[in-house]
């Protein structure tokens, strides 16, 4: 699993893991954005919560994960941004037991407040495929277009300074305590997420190679 503050780059790393290793990734945040764009009931129900930077209820998130595992689960997967609360972590434990799957690593991407602010301020995301880039790293001819699928690159509605403060408060109150939990289980690996995406990915790849060996 990949965990970290907003702007830690976990979504980008999750994409790179899938591309390089073919391991399926599930991200509740990405699923909820997609559901909202599609106008489904789940998307509409949760849109206000995510827009304000609150965490969505544990019941909804756990159900999303269970559904996803029923469809894609089996041999190896990555959770991006799950679990984020103690009840989600407890539920995951029984789910993994049921699937007879051990938890290899809880990767904790550590980022400074400066990194978070810079990344959130410049983040652009493809509305079609979810590819993430930044205003500064992408140079555009006329309008921002995804290099992978030609979809429109837009700013996320929750990438806003006051919403970010709220997301950080949620992270500190509800997600931070999970570090101690996974440290106790000896699966926590802290990785410096302030570096560029390739350097971070090299460290994560090393962990994946280790668990495959
Ligand atoms: P970020 O890491 O930048 O906050 P995500 O895409 O992971 O972005 O999440 C976006 C939003 O989706 C969160 O602010 C929250 O509202 C919701 N969300 C994502 N994952 C969870 C989760 N595990 N539990 C509760 N809410 C979640």
mmCIF file of C-alpha atoms and ligand atoms in Angstrom, residues 6-7 10 28-29 32-33 50 54-56 61 81-82 84 88 123 156 158 167, ligand 1:
data_model
loop_
_atom_site.group_PDB
_atom_site.id
_atom_site.type_symbol
_atom_site.label_atom_id
_atom_site.label_comp_id
_atom_site.label_asym_id
_atom_site.label_seq_id
_atom_site.Cartn_x
_atom_site.Cartn_y
_atom_site.Cartn_z
ATOM 1 C CA UNK A 6 -1.902 15.058 -0.184
ATOM 2 C CA UNK A 7 0.691 15.865 -2.855
ATOM 3 C CA UNK A 10 1.362 8.314 -4.352
ATOM 4 C CA UNK A 28 -10.393 5.162 -3.780
ATOM 5 C CA UNK A 29 -9.663 8.825 -4.621
ATOM 6 C CA UNK A 32 -14.501 8.562 -6.631
ATOM 7 C CA UNK A 33 -13.362 11.195 -9.165
ATOM 8 C CA UNK A 50 -14.257 15.244 -1.386
ATOM 9 C CA UNK A 54 -13.147 15.563 4.227
ATOM 10 C CA UNK A 55 -12.569 11.842 4.208
ATOM 11 C CA UNK A 56 -15.427 9.785 2.792
ATOM 12 C CA UNK A 61 -14.574 3.133 1.121
ATOM 13 C CA UNK A 81 -4.461 5.963 -0.452
ATOM 14 C CA UNK A 82 -6.067 3.111 1.443
ATOM 15 C CA UNK A 84 -6.585 6.118 5.754
ATOM 16 C CA UNK A 88 -10.302 0.950 7.427
ATOM 17 C CA UNK A 123 -0.873 19.949 -10.281
ATOM 18 C CA UNK A 156 -8.662 19.079 -9.317
ATOM 19 C CA UNK A 158 -9.959 19.970 -4.144
ATOM 20 C CA UNK A 167 -7.122 17.620 3.805
HETATM 21 P P1 LIG B 1 -4.943 13.177 -1.988
HETATM 22 O O1 LIG B 1 -3.985 12.136 -1.535
HETATM 23 O O2 LIG B 1 -4.279 14.269 -2.736
HETATM 24 O O3 LIG B 1 -5.837 13.648 -0.887
HETATM 25 P P2 LIG B 1 -6.722 11.202 -3.258
HETATM 26 O O4 LIG B 1 -7.046 11.084 -4.700
HETATM 27 O O5 LIG B 1 -6.011 10.057 -2.626
HETATM 28 O O6 LIG B 1 -5.922 12.542 -3.116
HETATM 29 O O7 LIG B 1 -8.082 11.451 -2.454
HETATM 30 C C1 LIG B 1 -8.987 12.458 -2.820
HETATM 31 C C2 LIG B 1 -10.179 12.465 -1.859
HETATM 32 O O8 LIG B 1 -10.882 11.207 -1.958
HETATM 33 C C3 LIG B 1 -9.811 12.584 -0.377
HETATM 34 O O9 LIG B 1 -9.634 13.925 0.016
HETATM 35 C C4 LIG B 1 -11.034 11.943 0.288
HETATM 36 O O10 LIG B 1 -12.148 12.828 0.273
HETATM 37 C C5 LIG B 1 -11.356 10.795 -0.676
HETATM 38 N N1 LIG B 1 -10.646 9.553 -0.275
HETATM 39 C C6 LIG B 1 -9.667 8.929 -0.975
HETATM 40 N N2 LIG B 1 -9.239 7.821 -0.329
HETATM 41 C C7 LIG B 1 -9.948 7.750 0.821
HETATM 42 C C8 LIG B 1 -9.973 6.841 1.921
HETATM 43 N N3 LIG B 1 -9.161 5.768 1.984
HETATM 44 N N4 LIG B 1 -10.855 7.095 2.931
HETATM 45 C C9 LIG B 1 -11.697 8.150 2.886
HETATM 46 N N5 LIG B 1 -11.733 9.053 1.884
HETATM 47 C C10 LIG B 1 -10.866 8.860 0.853
#
